[in-house]
mmCIF file with all atom_site columns, C-alpha atoms in Angstrom:
data_model
loop_
_atom_site.group_PDB
_atom_site.id
_atom_site.type_symbol
_atom_site.label_atom_id
_atom_site.label_alt_id
_atom_site.label_comp_id
_atom_site.label_asym_id
_atom_site.label_entity_id
_atom_site.label_seq_id
_atom_site.pdbx_PDB_ins_code
_atom_site.Cartn_x
_atom_site.Cartn_y
_atom_site.Cartn_z
_atom_site.occupancy
_atom_site.B_iso_or_equiv
_atom_site.pdbx_formal_charge
_atom_site.auth_seq_id
_atom_site.auth_comp_id
_atom_site.auth_asym_id
_atom_site.auth_atom_id
_atom_site.pdbx_PDB_model_num
ATOM 1   C CA . MET A 1 1   ? -170.168 9.618  85.905  1.00 0.00 ? 298 MET A CA 1
ATOM 2   C CA . SER A 1 2   ? -171.597 13.067 85.381  1.00 0.00 ? 299 SER A CA 1
ATOM 3   C CA . GLU A 1 3   ? -170.249 15.978 87.376  1.00 0.00 ? 300 GLU A CA 1
ATOM 4   C CA . PRO A 1 4   ? -173.412 16.478 89.514  1.00 0.00 ? 301 PRO A CA 1
ATOM 5   C CA . ALA A 1 5   ? -173.510 12.747 90.296  1.00 0.00 ? 302 ALA A CA 1
ATOM 6   C CA . SER A 1 6   ? -169.832 12.869 91.211  1.00 0.00 ? 303 SER A CA 1
ATOM 7   C CA . ILE A 1 7   ? -170.402 15.839 93.502  1.00 0.00 ? 304 ILE A CA 1
ATOM 8   C CA . SER A 1 8   ? -173.365 14.105 95.175  1.00 0.00 ? 305 SER A CA 1
ATOM 9   C CA . SER A 1 9   ? -171.291 10.967 95.599  1.00 0.00 ? 306 SER A CA 1
ATOM 10  C CA . GLY A 1 10  ? -168.484 12.942 97.226  1.00 0.00 ? 307 GLY A CA 1
ATOM 11  C CA . ILE A 1 11  ? -170.875 14.659 99.612  1.00 0.00 ? 308 ILE A CA 1
ATOM 12  C CA . ALA A 1 12  ? -172.514 11.352 100.542 1.00 0.00 ? 309 ALA A CA 1
ATOM 13  C CA . GLU A 1 13  ? -169.082 9.762  101.064 1.00 0.00 ? 310 GLU A CA 1
ATOM 14  C CA . ARG A 1 14  ? -167.989 12.445 103.541 1.00 0.00 ? 311 ARG A CA 1
ATOM 15  C CA . TYR A 1 15  ? -171.174 12.268 105.610 1.00 0.00 ? 312 TYR A CA 1
ATOM 16  C CA . ALA A 1 16  ? -171.211 8.458  105.493 1.00 0.00 ? 313 ALA A CA 1
ATOM 17  C CA . THR A 1 17  ? -167.618 8.281  106.704 1.00 0.00 ? 314 THR A CA 1
ATOM 18  C CA . ALA A 1 18  ? -168.333 10.602 109.623 1.00 0.00 ? 315 ALA A CA 1
ATOM 19  C CA . ILE A 1 19  ? -171.526 8.785  110.671 1.00 0.00 ? 316 ILE A CA 1
ATOM 20  C CA . PHE A 1 20  ? -169.874 5.375  110.272 1.00 0.00 ? 317 PHE A CA 1
ATOM 21  C CA . GLU A 1 21  ? -166.816 6.317  112.355 1.00 0.00 ? 318 GLU A CA 1
ATOM 22  C CA . ILE A 1 22  ? -168.919 7.783  115.165 1.00 0.00 ? 319 ILE A CA 1
ATOM 23  C CA . ALA A 1 23  ? -171.203 4.734  115.225 1.00 0.00 ? 320 ALA A CA 1
ATOM 24  C CA . LYS A 1 24  ? -168.216 2.394  115.192 1.00 0.00 ? 321 LYS A CA 1
ATOM 25  C CA . GLU A 1 25  ? -166.558 4.229  118.092 1.00 0.00 ? 322 GLU A CA 1
ATOM 26  C CA . SER A 1 26  ? -169.766 4.015  120.114 1.00 0.00 ? 323 SER A CA 1
ATOM 27  C CA . LYS A 1 27  ? -170.168 0.329  119.164 1.00 0.00 ? 324 LYS A CA 1
ATOM 28  C CA . SER A 1 28  ? -173.569 0.982  117.616 1.00 0.00 ? 325 SER A CA 1
ATOM 29  C CA . LEU A 1 29  ? -173.035 -0.342 114.078 1.00 0.00 ? 326 LEU A CA 1
ATOM 30  C CA . PRO A 1 30  ? -175.787 -3.008 114.404 1.00 0.00 ? 327 PRO A CA 1
ATOM 31  C CA . LYS A 1 31  ? -178.295 -0.300 115.369 1.00 0.00 ? 328 LYS A CA 1
ATOM 32  C CA . LEU A 1 32  ? -177.018 1.951  112.575 1.00 0.00 ? 329 LEU A CA 1
ATOM 33  C CA . GLU A 1 33  ? -177.492 -0.901 110.105 1.00 0.00 ? 330 GLU A CA 1
ATOM 34  C CA . SER A 1 34  ? -181.100 -1.224 111.247 1.00 0.00 ? 331 SER A CA 1
ATOM 35  C CA . ASN A 1 35  ? -181.541 2.559  110.908 1.00 0.00 ? 332 ASN A CA 1
ATOM 36  C CA . ILE A 1 36  ? -180.284 2.429  107.326 1.00 0.00 ? 333 ILE A CA 1
ATOM 37  C CA . ALA A 1 37  ? -182.813 -0.246 106.393 1.00 0.00 ? 334 ALA A CA 1
ATOM 38  C CA . ASP A 1 38  ? -185.630 1.664  108.108 1.00 0.00 ? 335 ASP A CA 1
ATOM 39  C CA . LEU A 1 39  ? -184.721 4.953  106.426 1.00 0.00 ? 336 LEU A CA 1
ATOM 40  C CA . ALA A 1 40  ? -184.422 3.282  103.014 1.00 0.00 ? 337 ALA A CA 1
ATOM 41  C CA . ALA A 1 41  ? -187.873 1.756  103.484 1.00 0.00 ? 338 ALA A CA 1
ATOM 42  C CA . ALA A 1 42  ? -189.272 5.129  104.549 1.00 0.00 ? 339 ALA A CA 1
ATOM 43  C CA . LEU A 1 43  ? -187.806 6.791  101.453 1.00 0.00 ? 340 LEU A CA 1
ATOM 44  C CA . ASP A 1 44  ? -189.247 4.074  99.230  1.00 0.00 ? 341 ASP A CA 1
ATOM 45  C CA . SER A 1 45  ? -192.717 4.315  100.710 1.00 0.00 ? 342 SER A CA 1
ATOM 46  C CA . SER A 1 46  ? -193.079 8.032  101.426 1.00 0.00 ? 343 SER A CA 1
ATOM 47  C CA . GLU A 1 47  ? -193.361 10.482 98.575  1.00 0.00 ? 344 GLU A CA 1
ATOM 48  C CA . GLU A 1 48  ? -193.656 13.228 101.176 1.00 0.00 ? 345 GLU A CA 1
ATOM 49  C CA . LEU A 1 49  ? -190.250 12.336 102.654 1.00 0.00 ? 346 LEU A CA 1
ATOM 50  C CA . ARG A 1 50  ? -188.680 12.293 99.180  1.00 0.00 ? 347 ARG A CA 1
ATOM 51  C CA . GLU A 1 51  ? -190.162 15.740 98.545  1.00 0.00 ? 348 GLU A CA 1
ATOM 52  C CA . VAL A 1 52  ? -188.780 17.077 101.843 1.00 0.00 ? 349 VAL A CA 1
ATOM 53  C CA . ILE A 1 53  ? -185.221 15.969 101.119 1.00 0.00 ? 350 ILE A CA 1
ATOM 54  C CA . ALA A 1 54  ? -185.316 17.341 97.565  1.00 0.00 ? 351 ALA A CA 1
ATOM 55  C CA . SER A 1 55  ? -187.301 20.540 98.123  1.00 0.00 ? 352 SER A CA 1
ATOM 56  C CA . PRO A 1 56  ? -185.527 23.812 97.374  1.00 0.00 ? 353 PRO A CA 1
ATOM 57  C CA . VAL A 1 57  ? -188.562 25.624 98.784  1.00 0.00 ? 354 VAL A CA 1
ATOM 58  C CA . LEU A 1 58  ? -188.346 24.345 102.354 1.00 0.00 ? 355 LEU A CA 1
ATOM 59  C CA . SER A 1 59  ? -185.967 26.297 104.560 1.00 0.00 ? 356 SER A CA 1
ATOM 60  C CA . ARG A 1 60  ? -183.037 24.688 106.336 1.00 0.00 ? 357 ARG A CA 1
ATOM 61  C CA . ALA A 1 61  ? -184.918 25.072 109.598 1.00 0.00 ? 358 ALA A CA 1
ATOM 62  C CA . GLU A 1 62  ? -188.028 23.366 108.202 1.00 0.00 ? 359 GLU A CA 1
ATOM 63  C CA . GLN A 1 63  ? -185.993 20.481 106.822 1.00 0.00 ? 360 GLN A CA 1
ATOM 64  C CA . GLY A 1 64  ? -184.180 20.264 110.154 1.00 0.00 ? 361 GLY A CA 1
ATOM 65  C CA . LYS A 1 65  ? -187.459 20.039 112.057 1.00 0.00 ? 362 LYS A CA 1
ATOM 66  C CA . VAL A 1 66  ? -188.687 17.246 109.790 1.00 0.00 ? 363 VAL A CA 1
ATOM 67  C CA . MET A 1 67  ? -185.417 15.327 110.227 1.00 0.00 ? 364 MET A CA 1
ATOM 68  C CA . ALA A 1 68  ? -185.466 15.815 114.007 1.00 0.00 ? 365 ALA A CA 1
ATOM 69  C CA . ALA A 1 69  ? -189.041 14.524 114.192 1.00 0.00 ? 366 ALA A CA 1
ATOM 70  C CA . LEU A 1 70  ? -188.145 11.612 111.928 1.00 0.00 ? 367 LEU A CA 1
ATOM 71  C CA . ALA A 1 71  ? -185.084 10.748 114.024 1.00 0.00 ? 368 ALA A CA 1
ATOM 72  C CA . LYS A 1 72  ? -187.146 10.809 117.203 1.00 0.00 ? 369 LYS A CA 1
ATOM 73  C CA . LYS A 1 73  ? -190.039 8.793  115.764 1.00 0.00 ? 370 LYS A CA 1
ATOM 74  C CA . MET A 1 74  ? -187.734 6.186  114.210 1.00 0.00 ? 371 MET A CA 1
ATOM 75  C CA . LYS A 1 75  ? -185.453 6.126  117.285 1.00 0.00 ? 372 LYS A CA 1
ATOM 76  C CA . LEU A 1 76  ? -182.405 6.689  115.124 1.00 0.00 ? 373 LEU A CA 1
ATOM 77  C CA . GLU A 1 77  ? -178.907 6.281  116.461 1.00 0.00 ? 374 GLU A CA 1
ATOM 78  C CA . PRO A 1 78  ? -177.532 9.645  117.650 1.00 0.00 ? 375 PRO A CA 1
ATOM 79  C CA . ALA A 1 79  ? -174.840 9.518  114.949 1.00 0.00 ? 376 ALA A CA 1
ATOM 80  C CA . MET A 1 80  ? -177.495 9.144  112.253 1.00 0.00 ? 377 MET A CA 1
ATOM 81  C CA . GLY A 1 81  ? -179.887 11.683 113.769 1.00 0.00 ? 378 GLY A CA 1
ATOM 82  C CA . ASN A 1 82  ? -177.128 14.244 114.203 1.00 0.00 ? 379 ASN A CA 1
ATOM 83  C CA . GLY A 1 83  ? -175.858 13.554 110.697 1.00 0.00 ? 380 GLY A CA 1
ATOM 84  C CA . LEU A 1 84  ? -179.311 14.206 109.264 1.00 0.00 ? 381 LEU A CA 1
ATOM 85  C CA . ALA A 1 85  ? -179.518 17.447 111.255 1.00 0.00 ? 382 ALA A CA 1
ATOM 86  C CA . VAL A 1 86  ? -176.185 18.655 109.864 1.00 0.00 ? 383 VAL A CA 1
ATOM 87  C CA . MET A 1 87  ? -177.217 17.627 106.355 1.00 0.00 ? 384 MET A CA 1
ATOM 88  C CA . ALA A 1 88  ? -180.423 19.664 106.712 1.00 0.00 ? 385 ALA A CA 1
ATOM 89  C CA . GLU A 1 89  ? -178.476 22.649 108.038 1.00 0.00 ? 386 GLU A CA 1
ATOM 90  C CA . LYS A 1 90  ? -176.083 22.472 105.082 1.00 0.00 ? 387 LYS A CA 1
ATOM 91  C CA . ARG A 1 91  ? -178.839 21.730 102.531 1.00 0.00 ? 388 ARG A CA 1
ATOM 92  C CA . ARG A 1 92  ? -177.380 18.325 101.742 1.00 0.00 ? 389 ARG A CA 1
ATOM 93  C CA . LEU A 1 93  ? -180.420 16.093 102.352 1.00 0.00 ? 390 LEU A CA 1
ATOM 94  C CA . PHE A 1 94  ? -180.722 15.449 98.617  1.00 0.00 ? 391 PHE A CA 1
ATOM 95  C CA . VAL A 1 95  ? -177.837 12.930 98.952  1.00 0.00 ? 392 VAL A CA 1
ATOM 96  C CA . LEU A 1 96  ? -179.681 10.820 101.536 1.00 0.00 ? 393 LEU A CA 1
ATOM 97  C CA . PRO A 1 97  ? -180.239 7.862  99.161  1.00 0.00 ? 394 PRO A CA 1
ATOM 98  C CA . GLN A 1 98  ? -176.532 7.801  98.254  1.00 0.00 ? 395 GLN A CA 1
ATOM 99  C CA . LEU A 1 99  ? -175.605 8.185  101.928 1.00 0.00 ? 396 LEU A CA 1
ATOM 100 C CA . LEU A 1 100 ? -177.668 5.141  102.884 1.00 0.00 ? 397 LEU A CA 1
ATOM 101 C CA . THR A 1 101 ? -176.103 3.075  100.097 1.00 0.00 ? 398 THR A CA 1
ATOM 102 C CA . ARG A 1 102 ? -172.590 4.107  101.084 1.00 0.00 ? 399 ARG A CA 1
ATOM 103 C CA . LEU A 1 103 ? -173.216 3.414  104.776 1.00 0.00 ? 400 LEU A CA 1
ATOM 104 C CA . SER A 1 104 ? -174.561 -0.044 103.913 1.00 0.00 ? 401 SER A CA 1
ATOM 105 C CA . ASP A 1 105 ? -171.434 -0.727 101.862 1.00 0.00 ? 402 ASP A CA 1
ATOM 106 C CA . MET A 1 106 ? -169.157 0.461  104.692 1.00 0.00 ? 403 MET A CA 1
ATOM 107 C CA . ILE A 1 107 ? -170.909 -1.732 107.261 1.00 0.00 ? 404 ILE A CA 1
ATOM 108 C CA . ALA A 1 108 ? -170.770 -4.754 104.951 1.00 0.00 ? 405 ALA A CA 1
ATOM 109 C CA . GLU A 1 109 ? -167.068 -4.146 104.376 1.00 0.00 ? 406 GLU A CA 1
ATOM 110 C CA . ASP A 1 110 ? -166.489 -3.809 108.126 1.00 0.00 ? 407 ASP A CA 1
ATOM 111 C CA . LYS A 1 111 ? -168.243 -7.139 108.669 1.00 0.00 ? 408 LYS A CA 1
ATOM 112 C CA . GLY A 1 112 ? -166.096 -8.744 105.985 1.00 0.00 ? 409 GLY A CA 1
ATOM 113 C CA . GLU A 1 113 ? -168.974 -9.309 103.581 1.00 0.00 ? 410 GLU A CA 1
#
């Protein structure tokens, strides 16, 4: 694995672990699982969303506003919505695809799949 991919993977792992643990504590893993599928579909279908998460031109505040609007529109779990807000604030949205994959894996593992 290349160094940048390894760094992205590590970042995604940390955010995924935090979001997963919060969702598990609040007994909202089924809703989080639905959020993951919805966000993955949105990323697949929206070039604009992919540009927002990868853009070095947009400010942290602009990315945060987009993520807040997205979280509200998609009725995301608070753990996911807050995680996206922190990722925008820290300029980590570029790992969103890896985050969604890791969260899916964690939920599957938790369910014994």
